[in-house]
Structures are given as C-alpha cells and as structure tokens.
Amino acid sequence: MPDRTVQAEISGTVWKLLVAVGDAVAAEQELLILESMKMEIPALAPDAGVVQRLLVAEGEAVGEGQPLLVISAR
Amino acid sequence: MAWKPELEELARRTAMAQAMGGEDKVRRQHEAGRLTVRERIGRLVDAGSFHEVGALSGTGEYDADGRVRKVTPANCVFGRGRIDGRAVVVVGDDFTVRGGSADASIAEKPLMAEDMAAELRLPVVRLIEGSGGGGSVKTIETKGASNLPGGIGTTRSFWRMTANLAEVPVVGLGLGSVAGLGAARLASTHFSVMTQASAMFVAGPPVVARLGQALDKQELGGADIQTHSGAVDTVVATEDEAFACARRFLSYLPSSVHGLPPVQACDDDPCRADEALLGAVPRNRRQVYKMRPIIDAVVDRGSFFEMARNFGRSIIAGLARLDGHPVLLLASDPFHYGGAWSADACQKVVRFVDLAETFHLPVVYLMDCPGFMIGLQAERTATIRHGVRAMAAINQSTVPWCTVIVRNAFGVAGAAHQPAGRFSLRYAWLSAYWGSLPLEGGIEAAYRAEIDAAPDPTARLVEIEERLNALRSPFRSAERFWVEEIIDPRRTRALLCEFARLAEPLRTPGKTNSFAIRP
C-alpha cells in the first residue's frame, strides 16, 4: 500500500499536533486538532500506520483539502 | 406442430438477444471487471423473477432469401422483476452493443420502461453505463442529419424523467463510464450509487482535453469527485454492493407515492435506553463528539442506511426504522465545522426533506447546529440562498416531524429545525443550549460602550460573558415554555419510537401538492 496523505476536511487553524514523525497510529486515532467555528475538531487517521511527515505546524491556517501529514502503510 | 418454424425462430431470436453484443464484446466487458447488463439484472432482482419486455428488438440482417441471419439487440434491456418479493421495473444499458450509445438504441424502450413504472406504480432501477442511449457523433452519419436535442417528439423522456420523481422511487446505479444523457439519468434520481471504478461526467476526457484539462476518467469524474460534489450519493466497491444498496433503499419506501412506507416487525426493544447516551456529548463546548454512534443507539439496531455521506457533511442523512417504522433521519455532524450548515449541507437538507415529503416518511432530526457557515467562502457559495431554500423545504413539508436538540441551536439555521407553521414534536437534551447569536464575538458588538468604558476591558468582557452564560441554561427557557421538554438522553429511543407510532396513521398516501420535487 502506498503512503497516505491525510487532508483537512475543513478549513481552520492547527490548534494542537498530537503526533510526531515516527509515531505508530491506529485507525481513527486523533492526529491533530484543528480549531474551526470556535470548536476543537480532530483530524482522524484513516488507517493504521506510522507518521512519515508532518506538513503543517501549530498555529498555521489550513484550507479544506490541504494535506496535513503523511502516514505510511503498515 | 402447426407453428414449428415460428416457434424455432422465436427461440433463435431470443438466443440472439441473450448473446448481447457477441462473445468478444462480453469477454471484454468481463476483462474490464464489469458484469453484462443481463448479469446485472440477474443479481439485482429476486432469482428468476425478471420478465423482459422487447427482447426481440434490435437491428436485423437478412440473407438474399429474406431469412434472418443475425439480430444485433437494441442496447437497452428492460422489464419487470421483484426485489424482496415486491415488483420493480429495471432498465439497463447494454455496453456490449455499441458502447451503450445512441446508434444502437431504440428510444422508445427506455421511455416505455419509465412509463411502465409510472403507470403500474412501481419503483424503477436504472443500470447505467455509457451515454445511456444518448448521442454519439457517429449518429450524424448513420442518420444522415444532425439531432436537435429534444427535437420533435423526443422530449417526452425528459418530461418523464422528472415526472417519475413525484410518482415512484427512482434509483440510478452508475456501473462504468457514464456520460451525457447517461449522467443525466443517473443524477435525476432519488438515490444514486456508483462503483469505485466508475466515472461520470457531462463529457469525457477527450472532449475536456480541448479545454486544456488533461485529466483521466477518474480525475475528471471518479467517485471521489462526484460523491463530494453531490452529483452521486454513494460510492461502493463492487457492483454487487451497488445492487444491495438499491434493494436496501427500496426496502424503506412504498412502491409509489400512492402507497405508504412498509412497517416491519421489530425485534429491538423500543424502550432500549443505552447508558452511553448520557455521556455522549462532552461538557466542554469546544469539544466535538461522534454523532453516528448516537444515531445507532436510538434507531432500530442496524437499521440506519446513510446516503450522500461525502456531500454536505455537516448534515448526516439517511433512512432508518423506529419500532419497525421507516423514517427519514437527519443529524448534525459536529466534526464538520461544528455542524454549521454550509451551502452544500443546505442542498442536502432540501433533497432529503423533499424525499421524505414525496414518500410520506416522518422526519427525525438530531440537531446540533451552531448556525449557517460563516466566512468569505460561505458568502461566495450563497450559503444564505441555499439556507432559505432548506428552510422553505422544511416549512413546505407536511409529514410528521420530530426534532431532538442535542446541543447547539443558534441563529437563523437554529430556527430551521422544525416546520414553523404546524405542530411537531421537540425534545432538548440536557446538553442543549441556544440563542439568537453565539456569545463569542457577539458580546464585543452588543456591549461595546460598556467594555470600552471599563478600567480593564478584558476582565469586563469575561464578566459579561459569565453573566450571560448564567442566564443561558435551557431550564430557564423551559420555565418560559420556549422549549416544551428537556429530557434525559437515555429516553430518546423510547420517545422517537412513540413518535413513529403516533405518526403512522398520519401518513397520507398520494401525490404531494405542497411543492414540486426537482432533482
């Protein structure tokens, strides 16, 4: 399986990163939290894998569909 | 036997129809991972229930003595079949004959399929591949003249395509490349499904390349594009799953607007009170929660059938059963902009409320809406125009309605939670709260003078916020009878099942006259 890019489903600001490069994550695990519409909205892992790259930093504004991070295949 | 030659010819011609576009074309269809139209029909309907109409139609070739050598069947196969024992009309494109396009079509066939569905009051399932009997530039040469779209006498199918939406359930399955008229027939449905490998577009990659867009079929009109744009409701991995989706969708609906949604026996306790509901909504209002487990906890176990999941995602829409009674279920998804109604979410509300109104489905809305979506993008997409259309759809509805306010109800969209001009049931969870405006950002505007005059403006802002929040308890609203009932969330299923039972005798068969449904 190829690496998967996790995209922002909503626009907002990166409020908190919850994972670092090299972390193993489970499907549905919260990867980072976006602040949007005054709410804290987590981005979830689509599948289990290992975090390969972080593409955004805390405080950064992101748009709908923007790549957030890359997860490897297991 | 007196009619032996004719009987043999009937058998021979029937066999030619069964052969479709020939062994070679059928093999190519299979090699591409797709079923033939006849295999599709066989897997969609109850075993052995298909009765074909017009199997002998096609283009005949004759020898010098006038004996038939070969008939290339018309590329539309249609007839009647049964799904879960209930009669339906099925109409499918045969891609093995001229790629399903117009040069091998007989326009009267798909039209009769749609007429038959309307006249016999039966659901219609369209199995769509290719241009759905639509044009090919080759037609200009074969017919010797260019077609004026809709010309003389051929517009009736377009009228019927819309008219049937107000008569019978219409399901479209996109099973391959779907373009032009085929795309229109897929989109003009109550429920559309495409397989992951399929693509749908107004015009395909070679035509689009002329715009300078070098895209393959998937990039242009794959399921990812079409389910997010809302042109197609649901994507599935396999054709068998598409057939299962069609069968399941129809199980909640009457065969036509002249009937009522079928009530089934229910083996799930209508008073089941899941303990998890009490903790489902976090106290911290900045934190979101998952709505789908809440839906599953309150409807009959396993009965929720979600549609259009990728489109207008701040609203979850689907069919469900409550104590065996089919209902249309709407629910907010706080994971998507906190549940705020974007333009596409509003379009989704219109479409599904119209579906409920057309087929006499009571509506249940599990609400958590902080308002319409705000910001530049929201203004650019005419959120307020689509918002008032959604409110119009709700207010034009006449079906029984029940709303459960799970958390937020703010602003104009906050008012769009029940039909305003008539009786409906409404419950608020303990976690519910509401207002004309959210406090955040609103205080600065409303209390500007007081804040500016304070020695410590920031402290005064916090002080005002605390003061207002104390007044915001839903119990204070209940005192004034601004909300009828505040409930323990664990009672939700029992109350919704009661609603479905109360609604049962109110459902009124017939064509709705409160609005005209559009695709």
mmCIF file with all atom_site columns, C-alpha atoms in Angstrom, chain A residues 9-12 15 28 30 35-44 64, chain B residues 285-288 290 313 334-338 340 372-374 407 438 440:
data_model
loop_
_atom_site.group_PDB
_atom_site.id
_atom_site.type_symbol
_atom_site.label_atom_id
_atom_site.label_alt_id
_atom_site.label_comp_id
_atom_site.label_asym_id
_atom_site.label_entity_id
_atom_site.label_seq_id
_atom_site.pdbx_PDB_ins_code
_atom_site.Cartn_x
_atom_site.Cartn_y
_atom_site.Cartn_z
_atom_site.occupancy
_atom_site.B_iso_or_equiv
_atom_site.pdbx_formal_charge
_atom_site.auth_seq_id
_atom_site.auth_comp_id
_atom_site.auth_asym_id
_atom_site.auth_atom_id
_atom_site.pdbx_PDB_model_num
ATOM 1  C CA . GLU A 1 9   ? -11.730 18.001 5.870  1.00 0.00 ? 9   GLU A CA 1
ATOM 2  C CA . ILE A 1 10  ? -12.439 21.547 6.989  1.00 0.00 ? 10  ILE A CA 1
ATOM 3  C CA . SER A 1 11  ? -10.660 24.870 6.941  1.00 0.00 ? 11  SER A CA 1
ATOM 4  C CA . GLY A 1 12  ? -9.372  26.211 10.254 1.00 0.00 ? 12  GLY A CA 1
ATOM 5  C CA . TRP A 1 15  ? -4.509  24.173 17.238 1.00 0.00 ? 15  TRP A CA 1
ATOM 6  C CA . GLU A 1 28  ? -9.474  6.568  13.822 1.00 0.00 ? 28  GLU A CA 1
ATOM 7  C CA . GLU A 1 30  ? -6.728  11.682 16.615 1.00 0.00 ? 30  GLU A CA 1
ATOM 8  C CA . GLU A 1 35  ? -9.786  24.993 15.541 1.00 0.00 ? 35  GLU A CA 1
ATOM 9  C CA . SER A 1 36  ? -12.745 25.914 13.370 1.00 0.00 ? 36  SER A CA 1
ATOM 10 C CA . MET A 1 37  ? -16.074 27.595 14.168 1.00 0.00 ? 37  MET A CA 1
ATOM 11 C CA . LYS A 1 38  ? -14.720 28.036 17.735 1.00 0.00 ? 38  LYS A CA 1
ATOM 12 C CA . MET A 1 39  ? -14.591 24.265 18.131 1.00 0.00 ? 39  MET A CA 1
ATOM 13 C CA . GLU A 1 40  ? -11.708 21.840 18.542 1.00 0.00 ? 40  GLU A CA 1
ATOM 14 C CA . ILE A 1 41  ? -12.125 19.407 15.692 1.00 0.00 ? 41  ILE A CA 1
ATOM 15 C CA . PRO A 1 42  ? -9.738  16.454 15.440 1.00 0.00 ? 42  PRO A CA 1
ATOM 16 C CA . ALA A 1 43  ? -8.383  15.050 12.205 1.00 0.00 ? 43  ALA A CA 1
ATOM 17 C CA . LEU A 1 44  ? -8.510  11.244 12.423 1.00 0.00 ? 44  LEU A CA 1
ATOM 18 C CA . GLU A 1 64  ? -10.302 22.417 3.022  1.00 0.00 ? 64  GLU A CA 1
ATOM 19 C CA . ARG B 2 285 ? -18.474 23.031 24.439 1.00 0.00 ? 285 ARG B CA 1
ATOM 20 C CA . ARG B 2 286 ? -15.318 23.366 22.363 1.00 0.00 ? 286 ARG B CA 1
ATOM 21 C CA . GLN B 2 287 ? -15.031 19.602 22.095 1.00 0.00 ? 287 GLN B CA 1
ATOM 22 C CA . VAL B 2 288 ? -16.785 17.614 19.399 1.00 0.00 ? 288 VAL B CA 1
ATOM 23 C CA . LYS B 2 290 ? -19.351 11.464 17.101 1.00 0.00 ? 290 LYS B CA 1
ATOM 24 C CA . ARG B 2 313 ? -21.017 16.620 5.525  1.00 0.00 ? 313 ARG B CA 1
ATOM 25 C CA . PRO B 2 334 ? -20.018 18.337 14.696 1.00 0.00 ? 334 PRO B CA 1
ATOM 26 C CA . PHE B 2 335 ? -16.796 17.016 13.133 1.00 0.00 ? 335 PHE B CA 1
ATOM 27 C CA . HIS B 2 336 ? -17.655 19.110 10.105 1.00 0.00 ? 336 HIS B CA 1
ATOM 28 C CA . TYR B 2 337 ? -17.482 22.796 11.042 1.00 0.00 ? 337 TYR B CA 1
ATOM 29 C CA . GLY B 2 338 ? -19.199 22.049 14.328 1.00 0.00 ? 338 GLY B CA 1
ATOM 30 C CA . ALA B 2 340 ? -22.723 24.520 10.740 1.00 0.00 ? 340 ALA B CA 1
ATOM 31 C CA . PHE B 2 372 ? -25.113 28.789 8.945  1.00 0.00 ? 372 PHE B CA 1
ATOM 32 C CA . MET B 2 373 ? -21.473 28.553 7.898  1.00 0.00 ? 373 MET B CA 1
ATOM 33 C CA . ILE B 2 374 ? -19.736 31.941 8.062  1.00 0.00 ? 374 ILE B CA 1
ATOM 34 C CA . ARG B 2 407 ? -26.531 20.593 21.630 1.00 0.00 ? 407 ARG B CA 1
ATOM 35 C CA . PRO B 2 438 ? -23.406 32.769 19.792 1.00 0.00 ? 438 PRO B CA 1
ATOM 36 C CA . GLU B 2 440 ? -18.389 34.710 21.226 1.00 0.00 ? 440 GLU B CA 1
#
